Tab-separated table of C-alpha atoms and ligand atoms in Angstrom:
chain	number	residue	atom	x	y	z
A	23	UNK	CA	-38.418	-33.450	60.452
A	24	UNK	CA	-37.217	-30.690	58.126
A	25	UNK	CA	-39.620	-30.013	55.272
A	26	UNK	CA	-38.465	-30.467	51.679
A	27	UNK	CA	-38.311	-27.025	50.041
A	28	UNK	CA	-39.584	-27.632	46.540
A	29	UNK	CA	-39.751	-25.680	43.276
A	30	UNK	CA	-41.874	-27.027	40.385
A	31	UNK	CA	-41.078	-25.610	36.967
A	32	UNK	CA	-44.019	-26.615	34.754
A	33	UNK	CA	-46.452	-27.130	37.681
A	34	UNK	CA	-49.584	-26.845	35.523
A	35	UNK	CA	-48.672	-29.770	33.242
A	36	UNK	CA	-49.167	-33.512	33.452
A	37	UNK	CA	-45.915	-34.174	35.363
A	38	UNK	CA	-46.642	-31.161	37.598
A	39	UNK	CA	-50.001	-32.743	38.446
A	40	UNK	CA	-48.349	-36.031	39.477
A	41	UNK	CA	-45.799	-34.166	41.637
A	42	UNK	CA	-48.568	-32.164	43.327
A	43	UNK	CA	-50.562	-35.323	43.955
A	44	UNK	CA	-47.597	-36.719	45.950
A	45	UNK	CA	-47.246	-33.428	47.848
A	46	UNK	CA	-51.003	-33.406	48.577
A	47	UNK	CA	-50.858	-36.805	50.265
A	48	UNK	CA	-47.725	-35.822	52.261
A	49	UNK	CA	-48.563	-32.218	53.142
A	50	UNK	CA	-46.488	-32.020	56.317
A	51	UNK	CA	-43.306	-33.079	54.504
A	52	UNK	CA	-43.194	-30.353	51.847
A	53	UNK	CA	-42.923	-26.610	51.527
A	54	UNK	CA	-43.675	-25.653	47.935
A	55	UNK	CA	-41.626	-22.482	47.469
A	56	UNK	CA	-42.359	-21.744	43.844
A	57	UNK	CA	-44.352	-22.932	40.825
A	58	UNK	CA	-44.413	-21.881	37.175
A	59	UNK	CA	-46.482	-22.091	34.004
A	60	UNK	CA	-46.434	-20.757	30.466
A	61	UNK	CA	-49.712	-18.800	30.394
A	62	UNK	CA	-52.164	-20.983	32.303
A	63	UNK	CA	-52.086	-18.545	35.240
A	64	UNK	CA	-55.613	-19.282	36.526
A	65	UNK	CA	-54.610	-22.888	37.147
A	66	UNK	CA	-51.315	-21.696	38.655
A	67	UNK	CA	-53.090	-19.384	41.112
A	68	UNK	CA	-55.431	-22.228	42.098
A	69	UNK	CA	-52.397	-24.417	42.861
A	70	UNK	CA	-50.753	-21.534	44.755
A	71	UNK	CA	-53.843	-21.160	46.967
A	72	UNK	CA	-54.075	-24.877	47.703
A	73	UNK	CA	-50.377	-25.304	48.559
A	74	UNK	CA	-49.750	-21.838	50.015
A	75	UNK	CA	-47.053	-21.007	47.445
A	76	UNK	CA	-45.600	-17.490	47.449
A	77	UNK	CA	-43.524	-17.364	44.253
A	78	UNK	CA	-45.172	-17.679	40.851
A	79	UNK	CA	-43.399	-17.794	37.492
A	80	UNK	CA	-45.576	-16.914	34.488
A	81	UNK	CA	-44.169	-16.645	30.963
A	82	UNK	CA	-46.436	-13.706	30.196
A	83	UNK	CA	-46.936	-10.077	31.320
A	84	UNK	CA	-49.937	-10.157	33.647
A	85	UNK	CA	-49.107	-7.928	36.647
A	86	UNK	CA	-51.996	-5.572	37.580
A	87	UNK	CA	-54.366	-7.286	35.164
A	88	UNK	CA	-55.307	-10.298	37.265
A	89	UNK	CA	-57.244	-10.215	40.550
A	90	UNK	CA	-55.253	-11.218	43.660
A	91	UNK	CA	-51.974	-11.428	41.713
A	92	UNK	CA	-50.344	-8.803	43.919
A	93	UNK	CA	-50.509	-11.199	46.872
A	94	UNK	CA	-47.688	-13.174	45.250
A	95	UNK	CA	-44.105	-12.613	44.171
A	96	UNK	CA	-44.586	-12.860	40.431
A	97	UNK	CA	-41.732	-13.584	38.029
A	98	UNK	CA	-42.833	-12.653	34.524
A	99	UNK	CA	-41.118	-14.166	31.516
A	100	UNK	CA	-39.191	-17.420	31.554
A	101	UNK	CA	-35.885	-15.495	31.579
A	102	UNK	CA	-36.594	-14.528	35.224
A	103	UNK	CA	-37.580	-18.037	36.407
A	104	UNK	CA	-34.053	-18.794	37.628
A	105	UNK	CA	-34.598	-16.237	40.418
A	106	UNK	CA	-37.322	-18.416	41.927
A	107	UNK	CA	-34.985	-20.943	43.559
A	108	UNK	CA	-32.630	-19.913	46.343
A	109	UNK	CA	-30.034	-21.396	48.674
A	110	UNK	CA	-32.790	-22.996	50.812
A	111	UNK	CA	-34.273	-24.931	47.923
A	112	UNK	CA	-33.799	-28.677	48.370
A	113	UNK	CA	-35.340	-30.126	45.212
A	114	UNK	CA	-36.171	-28.629	41.828
A	115	UNK	CA	-38.594	-30.347	39.467
A	116	UNK	CA	-37.964	-29.484	35.830
A	117	UNK	CA	-41.166	-30.349	33.933
A	118	UNK	CA	-41.416	-27.540	31.381
A	119	UNK	CA	-42.041	-29.211	28.033
A	120	UNK	CA	-39.832	-28.810	24.953
A	121	UNK	CA	-36.855	-26.526	24.464
A	122	UNK	CA	-38.417	-23.309	25.814
A	123	UNK	CA	-36.580	-23.882	29.092
A	124	UNK	CA	-33.137	-24.561	27.595
A	125	UNK	CA	-31.438	-21.452	29.090
A	126	UNK	CA	-33.131	-22.056	32.424
A	127	UNK	CA	-32.060	-25.696	32.554
A	128	UNK	CA	-28.500	-24.751	31.540
A	129	UNK	CA	-28.458	-22.365	34.519
A	130	UNK	CA	-29.947	-24.992	36.854
A	131	UNK	CA	-27.189	-27.421	35.892
A	132	UNK	CA	-24.730	-25.045	37.566
A	133	UNK	CA	-26.812	-24.772	40.770
A	134	UNK	CA	-25.459	-27.875	42.534
A	135	UNK	CA	-29.058	-28.736	43.496
A	136	UNK	CA	-30.982	-31.989	43.348
A	137	UNK	CA	-33.044	-31.831	40.153
A	138	UNK	CA	-35.934	-34.129	39.268
A	139	UNK	CA	-35.630	-33.989	35.494
A	140	UNK	CA	-38.682	-34.852	33.387
A	141	UNK	CA	-37.690	-32.925	30.267
A	142	UNK	CA	-35.625	-34.976	27.810
A	143	UNK	CA	-35.440	-32.345	25.070
A	144	UNK	CA	-33.029	-30.070	26.962
A	145	UNK	CA	-30.707	-32.962	27.875
A	146	UNK	CA	-30.546	-34.013	24.223
A	147	UNK	CA	-29.806	-30.498	22.997
A	148	UNK	CA	-27.040	-29.901	25.502
A	149	UNK	CA	-25.606	-33.367	24.818
A	150	UNK	CA	-22.280	-34.193	26.430
A	151	UNK	CA	-22.011	-30.634	27.795
A	152	UNK	CA	-24.887	-31.348	30.092
A	153	UNK	CA	-23.141	-34.276	31.771
A	154	UNK	CA	-19.950	-32.266	32.369
A	155	UNK	CA	-21.817	-29.172	33.560
A	156	UNK	CA	-23.976	-31.049	36.052
A	157	UNK	CA	-21.041	-33.121	37.339
A	158	UNK	CA	-18.857	-30.035	37.864
A	159	UNK	CA	-21.450	-28.175	39.958
A	160	UNK	CA	-22.343	-31.261	42.030
A	161	UNK	CA	-25.935	-31.360	40.763
A	162	UNK	CA	-27.758	-34.597	41.420
A	163	UNK	CA	-29.909	-35.199	38.373
A	164	UNK	CA	-32.621	-37.764	39.014
A	165	UNK	CA	-34.426	-38.599	35.773
A	166	UNK	CA	-38.195	-38.842	36.213
A	167	UNK	CA	-38.995	-40.449	32.887
A	168	UNK	CA	-40.052	-43.958	33.938
A	169	UNK	CA	-37.402	-45.773	31.855
A	170	UNK	CA	-34.503	-43.557	32.937
A	171	UNK	CA	-35.650	-43.477	36.518
A	172	UNK	CA	-35.583	-47.284	36.397
A	173	UNK	CA	-32.038	-47.300	34.963
A	174	UNK	CA	-30.981	-44.802	37.644
A	175	UNK	CA	-32.160	-47.179	40.386
A	176	UNK	CA	-30.888	-50.342	38.699
A	177	UNK	CA	-27.389	-48.883	38.299
A	178	UNK	CA	-27.427	-47.474	41.820
A	179	UNK	CA	-24.495	-45.160	41.008
A	180	UNK	CA	-22.380	-48.009	39.659
A	181	UNK	CA	-21.917	-46.630	36.161
A	182	UNK	CA	-18.896	-48.672	35.234
A	183	UNK	CA	-19.647	-52.353	35.399
A	184	UNK	CA	-22.432	-53.346	33.057
A	185	UNK	CA	-22.671	-54.446	29.469
A	186	UNK	CA	-25.746	-52.760	27.996
A	187	UNK	CA	-29.142	-51.237	28.748
A	188	UNK	CA	-32.545	-51.955	27.201
A	189	UNK	CA	-35.552	-49.690	27.623
A	190	UNK	CA	-39.126	-50.552	26.685
A	191	UNK	CA	-41.735	-48.801	24.566
A	192	UNK	CA	-45.476	-49.442	24.491
A	193	UNK	CA	-45.536	-48.939	20.719
A	194	UNK	CA	-48.155	-46.192	21.118
A	195	UNK	CA	-51.605	-46.178	19.539
A	196	UNK	CA	-50.495	-47.477	16.112
A	197	UNK	CA	-48.656	-50.661	17.025
A	198	UNK	CA	-51.048	-52.855	15.072
A	199	UNK	CA	-52.500	-50.354	12.577
A	200	UNK	CA	-51.956	-51.542	8.979
A	201	UNK	CA	-49.087	-49.560	7.426
A	202	UNK	CA	-51.272	-48.493	4.511
A	203	UNK	CA	-53.537	-46.570	6.950
A	204	UNK	CA	-50.690	-44.435	8.340
A	205	UNK	CA	-51.193	-41.730	5.715
A	206	UNK	CA	-54.699	-41.016	7.073
A	207	UNK	CA	-53.909	-40.806	10.805
A	208	UNK	CA	-55.840	-37.926	12.431
A	209	UNK	CA	-54.725	-35.624	15.258
A	210	UNK	CA	-57.261	-37.185	17.665
A	211	UNK	CA	-56.059	-40.725	16.880
A	212	UNK	CA	-52.423	-39.705	17.404
A	213	UNK	CA	-53.216	-38.055	20.752
A	214	UNK	CA	-54.875	-41.132	22.266
A	215	UNK	CA	-52.118	-43.080	23.991
A	216	UNK	CA	-53.196	-46.577	25.125
A	217	UNK	CA	-51.455	-46.462	28.544
A	218	UNK	CA	-50.090	-43.063	29.617
A	219	UNK	CA	-52.101	-39.833	29.993
A	220	UNK	CA	-49.621	-37.123	29.030
A	221	UNK	CA	-49.233	-33.655	27.505
A	222	UNK	CA	-49.968	-33.218	23.763
A	223	UNK	CA	-46.388	-32.948	22.497
A	224	UNK	CA	-45.164	-36.140	24.198
A	225	UNK	CA	-48.349	-37.992	23.178
A	226	UNK	CA	-47.611	-37.291	19.494
A	227	UNK	CA	-43.974	-38.240	20.097
A	228	UNK	CA	-45.155	-41.569	21.512
A	229	UNK	CA	-47.305	-42.220	18.444
A	230	UNK	CA	-44.375	-41.581	16.056
A	231	UNK	CA	-41.968	-43.198	18.563
A	232	UNK	CA	-39.783	-40.090	18.376
A	233	UNK	CA	-40.254	-40.203	22.135
A	234	UNK	CA	-38.393	-43.530	22.311
A	235	UNK	CA	-35.728	-42.293	19.887
A	236	UNK	CA	-35.241	-39.266	22.150
A	237	UNK	CA	-35.176	-41.531	25.207
A	238	UNK	CA	-32.402	-43.662	23.666
A	239	UNK	CA	-30.323	-40.501	23.136
A	240	UNK	CA	-31.309	-39.178	26.580
A	241	UNK	CA	-30.040	-42.416	28.164
A	242	UNK	CA	-26.733	-42.076	26.330
A	243	UNK	CA	-26.132	-38.595	27.752
A	244	UNK	CA	-27.549	-39.259	31.220
A	245	UNK	CA	-25.526	-42.410	31.823
A	246	UNK	CA	-22.512	-41.636	29.612
A	247	UNK	CA	-23.067	-44.679	27.343
A	248	UNK	CA	-21.494	-45.840	24.095
A	249	UNK	CA	-23.948	-45.899	21.164
A	250	UNK	CA	-24.059	-49.720	21.136
A	251	UNK	CA	-24.834	-49.932	24.871
A	252	UNK	CA	-28.416	-48.701	24.584
A	253	UNK	CA	-31.422	-50.073	22.730
A	254	UNK	CA	-35.209	-50.319	22.994
A	255	UNK	CA	-37.805	-53.068	22.516
A	256	UNK	CA	-41.596	-53.023	22.433
A	257	UNK	CA	-43.497	-54.071	25.544
A	258	UNK	CA	-47.157	-53.001	25.172
A	259	UNK	CA	-48.145	-53.497	28.835
A	260	UNK	CA	-45.587	-50.923	30.170
A	261	UNK	CA	-44.911	-52.950	33.327
A	262	UNK	CA	-41.203	-53.590	32.759
A	263	UNK	CA	-39.521	-50.226	32.120
A	264	UNK	CA	-35.813	-50.912	31.735
A	265	UNK	CA	-33.204	-53.657	32.010
A	266	UNK	CA	-29.492	-53.585	32.716
A	267	UNK	CA	-27.626	-56.487	31.117
A	268	UNK	CA	-24.376	-57.840	32.592
A	269	UNK	CA	-21.583	-59.816	30.958
A	270	UNK	CA	-22.212	-62.922	33.085
A	271	UNK	CA	-25.714	-63.302	31.656
A	272	UNK	CA	-27.619	-61.628	34.484
A	273	UNK	CA	-30.236	-59.050	33.544
A	274	UNK	CA	-31.689	-56.786	36.234
A	275	UNK	CA	-35.077	-55.288	35.427
A	276	UNK	CA	-37.383	-52.806	37.130
A	277	UNK	CA	-41.119	-53.438	37.117
A	278	UNK	CA	-43.981	-51.279	38.338
A	279	UNK	CA	-47.458	-50.245	37.311
A	280	UNK	CA	-47.425	-47.444	34.743
A	281	UNK	CA	-47.991	-44.452	37.036
A	282	UNK	CA	-45.659	-41.447	36.940
A	283	UNK	CA	-46.098	-40.932	40.691
A	284	UNK	CA	-43.965	-44.025	41.268
A	285	UNK	CA	-40.734	-42.726	39.635
A	286	UNK	CA	-41.412	-39.206	40.961
A	287	UNK	CA	-41.885	-40.425	44.544
A	288	UNK	CA	-38.433	-42.049	44.407
A	289	UNK	CA	-36.985	-38.542	44.232
A	290	UNK	CA	-38.262	-37.749	47.716
A	291	UNK	CA	-38.671	-41.036	49.547
A	292	UNK	CA	-36.941	-44.366	49.995
A	293	UNK	CA	-38.645	-47.258	48.187
A	294	UNK	CA	-40.258	-48.272	51.465
A	295	UNK	CA	-40.913	-44.708	52.619
A	296	UNK	CA	-43.775	-43.916	50.260
A	297	UNK	CA	-46.978	-45.818	50.695
A	298	UNK	CA	-48.672	-46.561	47.420
A	299	UNK	CA	-50.427	-49.778	48.344
A	300	UNK	CA	-53.064	-49.580	45.609
A	301	UNK	CA	-50.243	-49.396	43.108
A	302	UNK	CA	-48.474	-52.529	44.303
A	303	UNK	CA	-47.788	-54.745	41.315
A	304	UNK	CA	-49.488	-58.131	41.286
A	305	UNK	CA	-48.007	-60.091	38.394
A	306	UNK	CA	-50.892	-62.566	38.588
A	307	UNK	CA	-53.030	-59.745	37.177
A	308	UNK	CA	-50.536	-59.325	34.344
A	309	UNK	CA	-49.948	-62.884	33.251
A	310	UNK	CA	-49.277	-61.790	29.665
A	311	UNK	CA	-46.189	-59.621	29.353
A	312	UNK	CA	-45.202	-59.352	25.693
A	313	UNK	CA	-41.928	-58.237	24.095
A	314	UNK	CA	-41.296	-57.514	20.400
A	315	UNK	CA	-38.502	-56.027	18.309
A	316	UNK	CA	-39.103	-52.541	16.900
A	317	UNK	CA	-40.041	-52.574	13.227
A	318	UNK	CA	-38.331	-49.502	11.764
A	319	UNK	CA	-40.610	-49.487	8.740
A	320	UNK	CA	-43.496	-48.803	11.135
A	321	UNK	CA	-41.362	-46.562	13.323
A	322	UNK	CA	-38.719	-44.862	11.112
A	323	UNK	CA	-38.064	-42.437	14.004
A	324	UNK	CA	-36.023	-45.134	15.740
A	325	UNK	CA	-33.708	-45.590	12.742
A	326	UNK	CA	-33.319	-41.812	12.341
A	327	UNK	CA	-32.821	-41.282	16.079
A	328	UNK	CA	-30.036	-43.879	16.203
A	329	UNK	CA	-28.392	-42.281	13.176
A	330	UNK	CA	-28.334	-38.806	14.738
A	331	UNK	CA	-27.088	-40.282	18.011
A	332	UNK	CA	-24.128	-41.823	16.150
A	333	UNK	CA	-23.383	-38.546	14.340
A	334	UNK	CA	-23.518	-36.669	17.654
A	335	UNK	CA	-22.675	-32.980	18.122
A	336	UNK	CA	-25.511	-30.806	16.825
A	337	UNK	CA	-27.358	-33.693	15.133
A	338	UNK	CA	-29.468	-34.892	18.125
A	339	UNK	CA	-30.399	-31.274	18.925
A	340	UNK	CA	-31.416	-30.651	15.301
A	341	UNK	CA	-33.501	-33.842	15.154
A	342	UNK	CA	-35.256	-32.826	18.355
A	343	UNK	CA	-35.733	-29.173	17.373
A	344	UNK	CA	-37.135	-30.104	13.952
A	345	UNK	CA	-39.465	-32.581	15.633
A	346	UNK	CA	-40.778	-29.893	17.996
A	347	UNK	CA	-41.597	-27.622	15.038
A	348	UNK	CA	-43.069	-30.435	12.924
A	349	UNK	CA	-45.286	-31.688	15.780
A	350	UNK	CA	-46.656	-28.125	16.114
A	351	UNK	CA	-47.419	-28.127	12.373
A	352	UNK	CA	-49.117	-31.521	12.669
A	353	UNK	CA	-51.229	-30.352	15.619
A	354	UNK	CA	-52.324	-27.326	13.533
A	355	UNK	CA	-53.359	-29.671	10.723
A	356	UNK	CA	-50.689	-28.271	8.375
A	357	UNK	CA	-48.784	-31.531	7.738
A	358	UNK	CA	-49.628	-35.227	7.775
A	359	UNK	CA	-48.639	-37.629	10.544
A	360	UNK	CA	-46.159	-39.492	8.309
A	361	UNK	CA	-44.503	-36.199	7.331
A	362	UNK	CA	-43.332	-35.576	10.909
A	363	UNK	CA	-40.453	-38.025	10.335
A	364	UNK	CA	-40.133	-37.712	6.549
A	365	UNK	CA	-39.661	-33.920	6.759
A	366	UNK	CA	-37.338	-34.253	9.729
A	367	UNK	CA	-35.017	-36.464	7.672
A	368	UNK	CA	-35.130	-34.172	4.596
A	369	UNK	CA	-34.390	-31.109	6.736
A	370	UNK	CA	-31.564	-32.854	8.611
A	371	UNK	CA	-29.848	-33.594	5.301
A	372	UNK	CA	-30.256	-29.958	4.281
A	373	UNK	CA	-28.887	-28.661	7.593
A	374	UNK	CA	-25.686	-30.689	7.429
A	375	UNK	CA	-25.191	-30.029	3.707
A	376	UNK	CA	-25.039	-26.289	4.537
A	377	UNK	CA	-23.582	-26.235	8.068
A	378	UNK	CA	-20.668	-28.098	9.567
A	379	UNK	CA	-21.315	-30.161	12.677
A	380	UNK	CA	-19.816	-29.055	16.022
A	381	UNK	CA	-19.052	-32.028	18.260
A	382	UNK	CA	-19.277	-30.312	21.664
A	383	UNK	CA	-21.583	-27.383	20.916
A	384	UNK	CA	-21.999	-24.452	23.287
A	385	UNK	CA	-25.399	-22.966	24.120
A	386	UNK	CA	-24.726	-20.325	21.445
A	387	UNK	CA	-23.889	-22.964	18.799
A	388	UNK	CA	-27.196	-24.695	19.619
A	389	UNK	CA	-29.148	-21.454	19.326
A	390	UNK	CA	-27.399	-20.577	16.046
A	391	UNK	CA	-28.297	-23.864	14.403
A	392	UNK	CA	-31.884	-23.665	15.697
A	393	UNK	CA	-32.103	-20.109	14.316
A	394	UNK	CA	-30.834	-21.421	10.970
A	395	UNK	CA	-33.511	-24.121	11.037
A	396	UNK	CA	-36.210	-21.498	11.735
A	397	UNK	CA	-35.134	-19.506	8.676
A	398	UNK	CA	-34.572	-22.437	6.311
A	399	UNK	CA	-37.247	-24.950	7.300
A	400	UNK	CA	-38.432	-26.918	4.295
A	401	UNK	CA	-42.073	-27.997	4.149
A	402	UNK	CA	-43.500	-29.698	1.107
A	403	UNK	CA	-45.298	-27.344	-1.318
B	513	LIG	P1	-47.494	-30.679	29.613
B	513	LIG	O1	-47.721	-30.113	28.248
B	513	LIG	O2	-48.620	-31.375	30.295
B	513	LIG	O3	-46.979	-29.500	30.600
B	513	LIG	C1	-45.941	-28.642	30.237
B	513	LIG	C2	-45.651	-27.639	31.338
B	513	LIG	O4	-44.650	-26.725	30.854
B	513	LIG	C3	-46.872	-26.768	31.707
B	513	LIG	O5	-46.745	-26.337	33.035
B	513	LIG	C4	-46.719	-25.584	30.738
B	513	LIG	O6	-47.424	-24.420	31.162
B	513	LIG	C5	-45.200	-25.397	30.805
B	513	LIG	N1	-44.680	-24.729	29.608
B	513	LIG	C6	-44.856	-25.120	28.326
B	513	LIG	N2	-44.247	-24.252	27.479
B	513	LIG	C7	-43.678	-23.300	28.253
B	513	LIG	C8	-42.946	-22.106	27.983
B	513	LIG	N3	-42.709	-21.689	26.717
B	513	LIG	N4	-42.513	-21.364	29.027
B	513	LIG	C9	-42.781	-21.736	30.300
B	513	LIG	N5	-43.478	-22.833	30.626
B	513	LIG	C10	-43.929	-23.624	29.618
B	513	LIG	O7	-46.222	-31.623	29.487
B	513	LIG	P2	-45.870	-32.932	30.354
B	513	LIG	O8	-46.061	-32.656	31.816
B	513	LIG	O9	-46.518	-34.122	29.754
B	513	LIG	O10	-44.316	-33.090	30.041
B	513	LIG	C11	-43.330	-32.234	30.620
B	513	LIG	C12	-41.959	-32.777	30.276
B	513	LIG	O11	-41.831	-34.063	30.868
B	513	LIG	C13	-41.739	-32.988	28.758
B	513	LIG	O12	-40.423	-32.654	28.443
B	513	LIG	C14	-41.998	-34.477	28.552
B	513	LIG	O13	-41.241	-35.007	27.490
B	513	LIG	C15	-41.528	-35.042	29.886
B	513	LIG	N6	-42.158	-36.315	30.262
B	513	LIG	C16	-43.504	-36.391	30.498
B	513	LIG	C17	-44.100	-37.580	30.856
B	513	LIG	C18	-45.548	-37.667	31.185
B	513	LIG	O14	-46.013	-38.716	31.634
B	513	LIG	N7	-46.340	-36.616	30.991
B	513	LIG	C19	-43.303	-38.826	30.976
B	513	LIG	C20	-41.904	-38.625	30.753
B	513	LIG	C21	-41.353	-37.419	30.412
B	513	LIG	P3	-48.968	-24.119	30.666
B	513	LIG	O15	-49.826	-25.057	31.457
B	513	LIG	O16	-49.194	-22.704	31.007
B	513	LIG	O17	-49.014	-24.397	29.195
B	514	LIG	MG1	-40.726	-42.550	29.023
């Protein structure tokens, strides 16, 4: 059988680890052509040795300074990462976090390749352009986020005949914390997700529920939905990931244990072609599956996210870009947890008071508005 030629952008991260764990248990089926990181090159070289990878992308100048580095084809700086894939590449995993890979992802959308897409931020920034771009080049975008991967399988390419879609959210670490305690939330508390073990940025986004707000917008762009066709509810156990609701009253849902290897494996194998016996779901062990509405006083990110989705154009990108900056400030201890959303909303108002919205923005329009945000960011005195 022909091996799957694989590139993993963001191989040193949490999603990268899950992808590599699947490759490790199916060694004969994969040829890992290339892997990348930001600056964690020691970990990258370790992965390269284990999986016999020849091409390394590192977003830093390191040639001649690191032992053994000359044994590899090294691509320094993220701007050269697009040279890592070639015509033989079968599947590309895009698991670089945040917007740093926006240009790269824009380029990949024109490649016509099969892309396992973990990163939601780039989809949200590109908005409707992304859908058109990917469709035109024949790219097959398989979302890896558990909710969107579930929708992808539930729809099974039938994007026309359903009523609405519901995704679930665990509610993060502060689902039951009294509202009056929110002002004292520490970085460590916000990083400790009850179910998923993830990178820092997405862990904070899960605590604020910006992650779910971004996922609602991501679903709109991935599946070409109307604003009123997508919503989210709380389901703390994270067993049911998404539901597709039909006009006749039928709802199809996808259930699995919360393990990112399950959605990722569906990129490579048929449902019955990947053995994950220990992960088989036994509902008798999960007799209590709970569902709650989202309280937007506790999670104002959901209200704000839906508002920017309705506005469209540059608004979702600006919401996401501001969030990325504000999460960095929070992780440095410079702003409070509750200010991540409060300052996002204040800055959004400022942006659109001074700039007009562009409904189908180009990559340059997106960069211009993000540059404006960098220069005019308002933080409380
Ligand atoms: P991590 O922080 O664990 O990993 C991020 C990866 O991207 C690392 O390989 C990192 O390299 C690389 N990277 C970060 N910044 C840059 C940069 N400026 N240039 C080049 N490479 C960079 O994140 P996750 O794996 O948790 O998440 C990745 C994406 O997947 C995110 O968009 C997230 O929203 C999404 N996602 C994650 C889920 C999860 O379970 N973790 C679930 C659903 C979606 P280095 O190690 O050198 O820093
Ligand atoms: Mg998710």
